Amino acid sequence: MAPMMDWTDRHCRHFHRLLSRNARLYTEMVTAEAVIHGDRARLLGFGPEEHPIALQLGGSDPEKLAHAASIGEAEGYDEINLNVGCPSPRVQEGCFGAALMAEPARVAACVAAMASRVSTPVTVKCRIGIDDQDSEADLTRFIEAVSDAGCRLFIVHARKAWLDGLSPKENREIPPLDYARVYRLKAARPDLTIVINGGIESLDEATSHLEHVDGVMVGRAAYQTPYLLADVDHVLFGADAPPPARGDVLTRLVPYVREHIARGGRLNSVTRHILGLYHGQPRARVFRRYLSENGVGEGPGIDVLLDAIAIAEGRPRDADEAVETAAFAAE
């Protein structure tokens, strides 16, 4: 699962783990400065069920990144990933993210500093290029410099980034995908682990990519239609167990949500991540509408989620009380 700002928080990751036991989960990008000086419980906290889990860091100062990596390792993360792909203006102003592809020596210094401080694998997520620096030779030079510094795993978003002229959203859609370039990178560097990312919308596509590379990272498709993850363990990891049913996933989510609310959290901090679970199912629209209209603010409790599950599954909430909400009746 790709790291996605404002999306892959710990509530999202807990939900995704209920769908797949084996998929590797990534945090939102956290800057090295925030890790060092910020609220670590809020920024870095995760549950033991989230393993395998990677911490994605943003930054360009080798010493600060090394310090942040050591903190991440102490927190128990399975991987420390350096963001060299985010094209947002705010990230560019901080001289990190995709802008760093223009400075392979600096990225190499960052990776070397991080690797010297931790035993946890240090990995890099990058683009195939930026602006006018997007030839195959440019990508090769970048990979060679950073791999020589100790990085053995690269997650490559198969689009270049236009840092001058396109918004972050446009950078996820307008630059054309070039999967073949990532395939050629793997063929040229069989000693490296190469994971492909960008525009992958199904497990059939993922399986096709795996004929050429070592791994596949999926972002928006799996977030917006999360039941895609339910088949990951069987299709990609060879698990014998059938995929979990949607209703069973949400039933298993209830204790987590109940505890979150008991600690003072809001229901929609969790439920905003589950709105796409019933995508393509008969009651998907009313499920989304019910949670969106009744699950926001400080007041809603666990009953709203229980009602939403019953609505989506087309049944009373329990055997003792036939809970038929107005939304369900309307549907």
mmCIF file of C-alpha atoms in Angstrom:
data_model
loop_
_atom_site.group_PDB
_atom_site.id
_atom_site.type_symbol
_atom_site.label_atom_id
_atom_site.label_comp_id
_atom_site.label_asym_id
_atom_site.label_seq_id
_atom_site.Cartn_x
_atom_site.Cartn_y
_atom_site.Cartn_z
ATOM 1 C CA MET A 1 0.000 0.000 0.000
ATOM 2 C CA ALA A 2 1.441 3.347 -1.043
ATOM 3 C CA PRO A 3 2.138 6.107 1.483
ATOM 4 C CA MET A 4 -0.516 8.784 0.916
ATOM 5 C CA MET A 5 -0.721 12.083 2.752
ATOM 6 C CA ASP A 6 -3.929 12.521 4.785
ATOM 7 C CA TRP A 7 -4.983 8.983 3.943
ATOM 8 C CA THR A 8 -2.673 6.246 5.268
ATOM 9 C CA ASP A 9 -2.852 7.150 8.945
ATOM 10 C CA ARG A 10 -2.921 4.473 11.631
ATOM 11 C CA HIS A 11 -6.717 4.054 11.414
ATOM 12 C CA CYS A 12 -6.509 3.446 7.678
ATOM 13 C CA ARG A 13 -3.651 0.992 8.140
ATOM 14 C CA HIS A 14 -5.511 -0.965 10.822
ATOM 15 C CA PHE A 15 -8.478 -1.302 8.465
ATOM 16 C CA HIS A 16 -6.279 -2.373 5.560
ATOM 17 C CA ARG A 17 -4.558 -4.975 7.694
ATOM 18 C CA LEU A 18 -7.954 -6.591 8.311
ATOM 19 C CA LEU A 19 -8.191 -7.090 4.542
ATOM 20 C CA SER A 20 -4.664 -8.404 3.944
ATOM 21 C CA ARG A 21 -2.269 -10.060 6.361
ATOM 22 C CA ASN A 22 0.725 -9.845 4.015
ATOM 23 C CA ALA A 23 0.590 -6.519 2.175
ATOM 24 C CA ARG A 24 3.252 -4.103 3.398
ATOM 25 C CA LEU A 25 1.767 -0.920 4.828
ATOM 26 C CA TYR A 26 3.373 2.523 4.685
ATOM 27 C CA THR A 27 2.830 5.562 6.860
ATOM 28 C CA GLU A 28 2.065 8.973 5.500
ATOM 29 C CA MET A 29 5.262 10.890 4.832
ATOM 30 C CA VAL A 30 6.621 12.399 8.059
ATOM 31 C CA THR A 31 9.412 14.958 7.915
ATOM 32 C CA ALA A 32 12.609 14.230 9.783
ATOM 33 C CA GLU A 33 12.162 17.483 11.711
ATOM 34 C CA ALA A 34 8.705 16.395 12.890
ATOM 35 C CA VAL A 35 9.987 12.996 13.994
ATOM 36 C CA ILE A 36 12.797 14.587 15.991
ATOM 37 C CA HIS A 37 10.866 17.454 17.571
ATOM 38 C CA GLY A 38 7.175 16.549 17.276
ATOM 39 C CA ASP A 39 4.633 14.410 19.103
ATOM 40 C CA ARG A 40 6.039 10.960 18.431
ATOM 41 C CA ALA A 41 3.068 9.081 19.852
ATOM 42 C CA ARG A 42 0.786 10.858 17.381
ATOM 43 C CA LEU A 43 3.152 10.843 14.404
ATOM 44 C CA LEU A 44 4.733 7.415 14.762
ATOM 45 C CA GLY A 45 2.315 5.348 16.826
ATOM 46 C CA PHE A 46 1.079 2.082 15.325
ATOM 47 C CA GLY A 47 -0.407 -1.180 16.520
ATOM 48 C CA PRO A 48 1.475 -4.498 16.539
ATOM 49 C CA GLU A 49 -1.034 -5.926 14.061
ATOM 50 C CA GLU A 50 0.203 -3.460 11.406
ATOM 51 C CA HIS A 51 3.455 -5.349 10.712
ATOM 52 C CA PRO A 52 4.978 -5.442 8.168
ATOM 53 C CA ILE A 53 5.010 -1.639 8.218
ATOM 54 C CA ALA A 54 7.345 0.999 6.809
ATOM 55 C CA LEU A 55 7.960 4.553 7.986
ATOM 56 C CA GLN A 56 8.298 7.055 5.150
ATOM 57 C CA LEU A 57 10.522 10.036 5.931
ATOM 58 C CA GLY A 58 10.866 13.344 4.139
ATOM 59 C CA GLY A 59 13.960 15.497 4.305
ATOM 60 C CA SER A 60 17.304 16.297 2.748
ATOM 61 C CA ASP A 61 19.654 16.725 5.707
ATOM 62 C CA PRO A 62 21.675 13.513 6.182
ATOM 63 C CA GLU A 63 22.188 13.929 9.928
ATOM 64 C CA LYS A 64 18.549 14.761 10.649
ATOM 65 C CA LEU A 65 17.353 11.876 8.511
ATOM 66 C CA ALA A 66 19.766 9.523 10.267
ATOM 67 C CA HIS A 67 18.462 10.696 13.642
ATOM 68 C CA ALA A 68 14.845 10.281 12.507
ATOM 69 C CA ALA A 69 15.613 6.830 11.092
ATOM 70 C CA SER A 70 17.084 5.735 14.400
ATOM 71 C CA ILE A 71 13.921 6.890 16.164
ATOM 72 C CA GLY A 72 11.794 4.982 13.647
ATOM 73 C CA GLU A 73 13.837 1.847 14.187
ATOM 74 C CA ALA A 74 13.456 2.186 17.961
ATOM 75 C CA GLU A 75 9.690 2.467 17.471
ATOM 76 C CA GLY A 76 9.756 -0.917 15.718
ATOM 77 C CA TYR A 77 9.273 -0.107 12.035
ATOM 78 C CA ASP A 78 10.280 -2.824 9.568
ATOM 79 C CA GLU A 79 11.590 -0.428 6.908
ATOM 80 C CA ILE A 80 12.647 3.210 6.682
ATOM 81 C CA ASN A 81 11.708 4.736 3.325
ATOM 82 C CA LEU A 82 13.002 8.044 1.973
ATOM 83 C CA ASN A 83 10.556 10.092 -0.091
ATOM 84 C CA VAL A 84 12.157 11.210 -3.356
ATOM 85 C CA GLY A 85 8.894 11.345 -5.284
ATOM 86 C CA CYS A 86 6.443 13.832 -3.806
ATOM 87 C CA PRO A 87 5.954 16.794 -6.200
ATOM 88 C CA SER A 88 4.028 19.207 -3.941
ATOM 89 C CA PRO A 89 5.223 22.852 -3.795
ATOM 90 C CA ARG A 90 5.509 22.699 -0.007
ATOM 91 C CA VAL A 91 7.844 19.729 -0.257
ATOM 92 C CA GLN A 92 9.895 21.440 -2.966
ATOM 93 C CA GLU A 93 10.334 24.513 -0.765
ATOM 94 C CA GLY A 94 11.836 22.228 1.869
ATOM 95 C CA CYS A 95 14.199 20.842 -0.785
ATOM 96 C CA PHE A 96 13.033 17.259 -0.558
ATOM 97 C CA GLY A 97 10.624 14.923 -2.299
ATOM 98 C CA ALA A 98 10.888 14.662 -6.085
ATOM 99 C CA ALA A 99 13.132 17.737 -6.280
ATOM 100 C CA LEU A 100 15.912 15.574 -4.837
ATOM 101 C CA MET A 101 16.080 13.531 -8.044
ATOM 102 C CA ALA A 102 18.141 16.418 -9.412
ATOM 103 C CA GLU A 103 20.689 15.781 -6.641
ATOM 104 C CA PRO A 104 21.624 12.097 -6.605
ATOM 105 C CA ALA A 105 24.763 12.800 -4.564
ATOM 106 C CA ARG A 106 22.696 14.377 -1.814
ATOM 107 C CA VAL A 107 20.246 11.476 -1.805
ATOM 108 C CA ALA A 108 23.193 9.093 -1.647
ATOM 109 C CA ALA A 109 24.592 10.988 1.350
ATOM 110 C CA CYS A 110 21.203 10.814 3.076
ATOM 111 C CA VAL A 111 20.889 7.077 2.477
ATOM 112 C CA ALA A 112 24.463 6.437 3.631
ATOM 113 C CA ALA A 113 23.884 8.414 6.838
ATOM 114 C CA MET A 114 20.633 6.590 7.568
ATOM 115 C CA ALA A 115 22.081 3.168 6.819
ATOM 116 C CA SER A 116 25.015 3.871 9.131
ATOM 117 C CA ARG A 117 22.661 4.452 12.054
ATOM 118 C CA VAL A 118 20.119 1.645 11.634
ATOM 119 C CA SER A 119 20.051 -2.048 10.834
ATOM 120 C CA THR A 120 16.496 -1.736 9.489
ATOM 121 C CA PRO A 121 16.455 -1.647 5.658
ATOM 122 C CA VAL A 122 16.624 1.869 4.186
ATOM 123 C CA THR A 123 14.704 2.177 0.915
ATOM 124 C CA VAL A 124 13.879 4.945 -1.560
ATOM 125 C CA LYS A 125 10.654 5.856 -3.367
ATOM 126 C CA CYS A 126 11.292 7.936 -6.473
ATOM 127 C CA ARG A 127 9.996 8.913 -9.899
ATOM 128 C CA ILE A 128 11.453 7.957 -13.284
ATOM 129 C CA GLY A 129 12.524 11.589 -13.692
ATOM 130 C CA ILE A 130 11.655 15.245 -13.169
ATOM 131 C CA ASP A 131 11.079 18.151 -15.549
ATOM 132 C CA ASP A 132 13.637 17.993 -18.388
ATOM 133 C CA GLN A 133 15.883 15.652 -16.430
ATOM 134 C CA ASP A 134 14.023 12.504 -17.390
ATOM 135 C CA SER A 135 16.177 10.488 -19.748
ATOM 136 C CA GLU A 136 16.906 6.849 -19.062
ATOM 137 C CA ALA A 137 20.520 7.837 -18.469
ATOM 138 C CA ASP A 138 19.425 10.284 -15.760
ATOM 139 C CA LEU A 139 17.476 7.560 -13.955
ATOM 140 C CA THR A 140 20.412 5.177 -14.286
ATOM 141 C CA ARG A 141 22.810 7.727 -12.738
ATOM 142 C CA PHE A 142 20.405 8.329 -9.861
ATOM 143 C CA ILE A 143 19.942 4.621 -9.129
ATOM 144 C CA GLU A 144 23.677 3.927 -9.366
ATOM 145 C CA ALA A 145 24.597 6.722 -6.950
ATOM 146 C CA VAL A 146 21.966 5.801 -4.376
ATOM 147 C CA SER A 147 22.493 2.052 -4.606
ATOM 148 C CA ASP A 148 26.233 2.538 -4.124
ATOM 149 C CA ALA A 149 25.347 4.328 -0.862
ATOM 150 C CA GLY A 150 23.565 1.230 0.429
ATOM 151 C CA CYS A 151 19.986 1.279 -0.861
ATOM 152 C CA ARG A 152 18.971 -2.126 -2.207
ATOM 153 C CA LEU A 153 15.238 -1.517 -2.741
ATOM 154 C CA PHE A 154 13.698 1.175 -4.926
ATOM 155 C CA ILE A 155 9.992 1.880 -5.341
ATOM 156 C CA VAL A 156 9.690 3.595 -8.705
ATOM 157 C CA HIS A 157 6.619 5.602 -9.667
ATOM 158 C CA ALA A 158 6.548 5.087 -13.436
ATOM 159 C CA ARG A 159 5.802 8.739 -14.206
ATOM 160 C CA LYS A 160 8.099 11.723 -14.329
ATOM 161 C CA ALA A 161 7.147 14.715 -12.184
ATOM 162 C CA TRP A 162 6.717 18.197 -13.605
ATOM 163 C CA LEU A 163 7.732 20.355 -10.645
ATOM 164 C CA ASP A 164 7.094 23.580 -12.516
ATOM 165 C CA GLY A 165 3.587 23.864 -13.902
ATOM 166 C CA LEU A 166 1.604 20.885 -12.602
ATOM 167 C CA SER A 167 -0.197 20.448 -9.284
ATOM 168 C CA PRO A 168 0.365 17.308 -7.173
ATOM 169 C CA LYS A 169 -2.973 15.934 -8.441
ATOM 170 C CA GLU A 170 -2.005 16.629 -12.062
ATOM 171 C CA ASN A 171 1.373 14.971 -11.450
ATOM 172 C CA ARG A 172 -0.482 11.780 -10.558
ATOM 173 C CA GLU A 173 -2.428 11.821 -13.807
ATOM 174 C CA ILE A 174 -0.931 13.897 -16.647
ATOM 175 C CA PRO A 175 2.664 12.704 -17.148
ATOM 176 C CA PRO A 176 2.388 9.462 -19.114
ATOM 177 C CA LEU A 177 3.158 6.161 -17.462
ATOM 178 C CA ASP A 178 6.281 4.388 -18.691
ATOM 179 C CA TYR A 179 6.238 0.949 -17.141
ATOM 180 C CA ALA A 180 8.739 -0.340 -19.694
ATOM 181 C CA ARG A 181 11.408 1.970 -18.316
ATOM 182 C CA VAL A 182 10.989 0.420 -14.861
ATOM 183 C CA TYR A 183 11.138 -3.053 -16.410
ATOM 184 C CA ARG A 184 14.403 -2.135 -18.138
ATOM 185 C CA LEU A 185 15.792 -0.812 -14.867
ATOM 186 C CA LYS A 186 15.141 -4.170 -13.229
ATOM 187 C CA ALA A 187 16.660 -6.033 -16.178
ATOM 188 C CA ALA A 188 19.777 -3.859 -15.975
ATOM 189 C CA ARG A 189 20.030 -4.166 -12.188
ATOM 190 C CA PRO A 190 18.934 -7.676 -11.204
ATOM 191 C CA ASP A 191 20.859 -7.232 -7.945
ATOM 192 C CA LEU A 192 18.345 -4.604 -6.760
ATOM 193 C CA THR A 193 14.786 -5.084 -5.575
ATOM 194 C CA ILE A 194 12.571 -2.972 -7.830
ATOM 195 C CA VAL A 195 8.945 -2.246 -6.929
ATOM 196 C CA ILE A 196 6.707 -0.575 -9.502
ATOM 197 C CA ASN A 197 4.097 2.066 -8.674
ATOM 198 C CA GLY A 198 1.682 4.296 -10.559
ATOM 199 C CA GLY A 199 -1.760 3.806 -12.108
ATOM 200 C CA ILE A 200 -2.154 0.163 -11.059
ATOM 201 C CA GLU A 201 -5.844 -0.549 -10.523
ATOM 202 C CA SER A 202 -6.285 -4.315 -10.213
ATOM 203 C CA LEU A 203 -4.569 -7.490 -9.060
ATOM 204 C CA ASP A 204 -4.583 -8.719 -12.657
ATOM 205 C CA GLU A 205 -2.425 -5.715 -13.540
ATOM 206 C CA ALA A 206 -0.238 -6.345 -10.497
ATOM 207 C CA THR A 207 0.293 -9.969 -11.532
ATOM 208 C CA SER A 208 1.297 -8.860 -15.012
ATOM 209 C CA HIS A 209 3.844 -6.386 -13.609
ATOM 210 C CA LEU A 210 5.327 -9.083 -11.391
ATOM 211 C CA GLU A 211 6.547 -10.877 -14.493
ATOM 212 C CA HIS A 212 9.058 -8.026 -14.845
ATOM 213 C CA VAL A 213 9.709 -6.574 -11.368
ATOM 214 C CA ASP A 214 9.924 -7.742 -7.767
ATOM 215 C CA GLY A 215 6.955 -5.972 -6.239
ATOM 216 C CA VAL A 216 3.948 -3.763 -6.880
ATOM 217 C CA MET A 217 2.809 -0.752 -4.869
ATOM 218 C CA VAL A 218 -0.835 0.283 -5.179
ATOM 219 C CA GLY A 219 -2.249 3.542 -3.842
ATOM 220 C CA ARG A 220 -5.449 5.284 -4.846
ATOM 221 C CA ALA A 221 -7.176 2.214 -6.328
ATOM 222 C CA ALA A 222 -6.768 0.225 -3.127
ATOM 223 C CA TYR A 223 -7.771 3.175 -0.955
ATOM 224 C CA GLN A 224 -10.875 4.076 -2.934
ATOM 225 C CA THR A 225 -11.933 0.449 -3.492
ATOM 226 C CA PRO A 226 -10.293 -1.269 -0.513
ATOM 227 C CA TYR A 227 -11.856 -4.670 -1.071
ATOM 228 C CA LEU A 228 -9.190 -5.065 -3.759
ATOM 229 C CA LEU A 229 -6.875 -5.900 -0.854
ATOM 230 C CA ALA A 230 -9.003 -8.855 0.243
ATOM 231 C CA ASP A 231 -7.639 -11.013 -2.590
ATOM 232 C CA VAL A 232 -3.992 -10.010 -2.157
ATOM 233 C CA ASP A 233 -3.036 -12.795 0.230
ATOM 234 C CA HIS A 234 -4.508 -15.517 -1.978
ATOM 235 C CA VAL A 235 -3.569 -14.138 -5.415
ATOM 236 C CA LEU A 236 -0.094 -12.756 -4.694
ATOM 237 C CA PHE A 237 1.074 -14.600 -1.565
ATOM 238 C CA GLY A 238 -0.489 -18.036 -2.110
ATOM 239 C CA ALA A 239 -2.600 -18.102 1.050
ATOM 240 C CA ASP A 240 -5.127 -20.942 1.243
ATOM 241 C CA ALA A 241 -7.749 -19.030 3.219
ATOM 242 C CA PRO A 242 -10.583 -17.432 1.229
ATOM 243 C CA PRO A 243 -10.825 -13.635 1.216
ATOM 244 C CA PRO A 244 -12.649 -12.169 4.222
ATOM 245 C CA ALA A 245 -16.230 -11.064 3.649
ATOM 246 C CA ARG A 246 -16.848 -7.318 3.818
ATOM 247 C CA GLY A 247 -19.229 -7.631 6.758
ATOM 248 C CA ASP A 248 -16.744 -9.776 8.682
ATOM 249 C CA VAL A 249 -14.020 -7.180 8.127
ATOM 250 C CA LEU A 250 -16.200 -4.451 9.610
ATOM 251 C CA THR A 251 -17.283 -6.645 12.511
ATOM 252 C CA ARG A 252 -13.602 -7.162 13.313
ATOM 253 C CA LEU A 253 -13.092 -3.396 13.066
ATOM 254 C CA VAL A 254 -15.752 -2.638 15.712
ATOM 255 C CA PRO A 255 -13.574 -3.290 18.831
ATOM 256 C CA TYR A 256 -10.883 -0.980 17.444
ATOM 257 C CA VAL A 257 -13.423 1.772 16.799
ATOM 258 C CA ARG A 258 -15.026 1.277 20.189
ATOM 259 C CA GLU A 259 -11.643 1.695 21.896
ATOM 260 C CA HIS A 260 -10.800 4.723 19.748
ATOM 261 C CA ILE A 261 -14.052 6.454 20.788
ATOM 262 C CA ALA A 262 -13.493 5.534 24.442
ATOM 263 C CA ARG A 263 -10.151 7.389 24.284
ATOM 264 C CA GLY A 264 -11.921 10.511 23.052
ATOM 265 C CA GLY A 265 -11.511 9.960 19.323
ATOM 266 C CA ARG A 266 -14.105 10.723 16.679
ATOM 267 C CA LEU A 267 -15.929 8.005 14.805
ATOM 268 C CA ASN A 268 -15.304 9.491 11.368
ATOM 269 C CA SER A 269 -11.529 9.531 11.966
ATOM 270 C CA VAL A 270 -11.815 5.800 11.263
ATOM 271 C CA THR A 271 -14.947 5.479 9.153
ATOM 272 C CA ARG A 272 -13.763 7.968 6.502
ATOM 273 C CA HIS A 273 -11.371 5.238 5.383
ATOM 274 C CA ILE A 274 -14.038 2.547 4.908
ATOM 275 C CA LEU A 275 -16.476 4.406 2.643
ATOM 276 C CA GLY A 276 -15.360 2.535 -0.478
ATOM 277 C CA LEU A 277 -15.547 -0.964 1.011
ATOM 278 C CA TYR A 278 -18.873 -1.814 -0.641
ATOM 279 C CA HIS A 279 -17.990 -0.236 -3.993
ATOM 280 C CA GLY A 280 -19.970 -1.996 -6.707
ATOM 281 C CA GLN A 281 -22.336 -3.672 -4.233
ATOM 282 C CA PRO A 282 -26.123 -3.107 -4.152
ATOM 283 C CA ARG A 283 -26.192 -0.977 -0.987
ATOM 284 C CA ALA A 284 -22.884 0.847 -1.417
ATOM 285 C CA ARG A 285 -24.437 4.275 -1.940
ATOM 286 C CA VAL A 286 -26.663 4.181 1.118
ATOM 287 C CA PHE A 287 -23.791 2.817 3.244
ATOM 288 C CA ARG A 288 -21.612 5.765 2.256
ATOM 289 C CA ARG A 289 -24.424 8.250 2.700
ATOM 290 C CA TYR A 290 -25.407 6.958 6.119
ATOM 291 C CA LEU A 291 -21.863 7.204 7.478
ATOM 292 C CA SER A 292 -21.256 10.577 5.834
ATOM 293 C CA GLU A 293 -24.453 12.089 7.219
ATOM 294 C CA ASN A 294 -24.520 10.473 10.650
ATOM 295 C CA GLY A 295 -20.910 9.746 11.525
ATOM 296 C CA VAL A 296 -19.291 13.185 11.627
ATOM 297 C CA GLY A 297 -18.540 15.504 14.542
ATOM 298 C CA GLU A 298 -17.975 14.755 18.197
ATOM 299 C CA GLY A 299 -21.258 13.056 19.035
ATOM 300 C CA PRO A 300 -21.607 9.868 16.958
ATOM 301 C CA GLY A 301 -20.809 6.606 18.716
ATOM 302 C CA ILE A 302 -20.387 2.975 17.809
ATOM 303 C CA ASP A 303 -24.119 2.558 17.097
ATOM 304 C CA VAL A 304 -23.694 4.534 13.887
ATOM 305 C CA LEU A 305 -21.120 2.060 12.617
ATOM 306 C CA LEU A 306 -23.229 -0.908 13.705
ATOM 307 C CA ASP A 307 -26.220 0.524 11.862
ATOM 308 C CA ALA A 308 -24.087 1.154 8.772
ATOM 309 C CA ILE A 309 -22.884 -2.455 8.766
ATOM 310 C CA ALA A 310 -26.463 -3.702 9.012
ATOM 311 C CA ILE A 311 -27.487 -1.390 6.163
ATOM 312 C CA ALA A 312 -24.675 -2.576 3.916
ATOM 313 C CA GLU A 313 -25.340 -6.223 4.691
ATOM 314 C CA GLY A 314 -29.115 -5.847 4.205
ATOM 315 C CA ARG A 315 -30.125 -7.180 7.589
ATOM 316 C CA PRO A 316 -31.416 -5.968 10.958
ATOM 317 C CA ARG A 317 -28.676 -4.804 13.298
ATOM 318 C CA ASP A 318 -29.158 -7.849 15.522
ATOM 319 C CA ALA A 319 -31.695 -10.578 16.121
ATOM 320 C CA ASP A 320 -33.403 -8.789 19.007
ATOM 321 C CA GLU A 321 -34.169 -5.474 17.393
ATOM 322 C CA ALA A 322 -35.071 -4.980 13.744
ATOM 323 C CA VAL A 323 -33.120 -1.800 13.116
ATOM 324 C CA GLU A 324 -34.349 -0.321 9.881
ATOM 325 C CA THR A 325 -32.896 3.148 9.360
ATOM 326 C CA ALA A 326 -34.645 5.673 7.179
ATOM 327 C CA ALA A 327 -31.767 5.504 4.717
ATOM 328 C CA PHE A 328 -32.016 1.722 4.452
ATOM 329 C CA ALA A 329 -35.766 1.845 4.032
ATOM 330 C CA ALA A 330 -35.388 4.446 1.280
ATOM 331 C CA GLU A 331 -32.902 2.274 -0.574
#
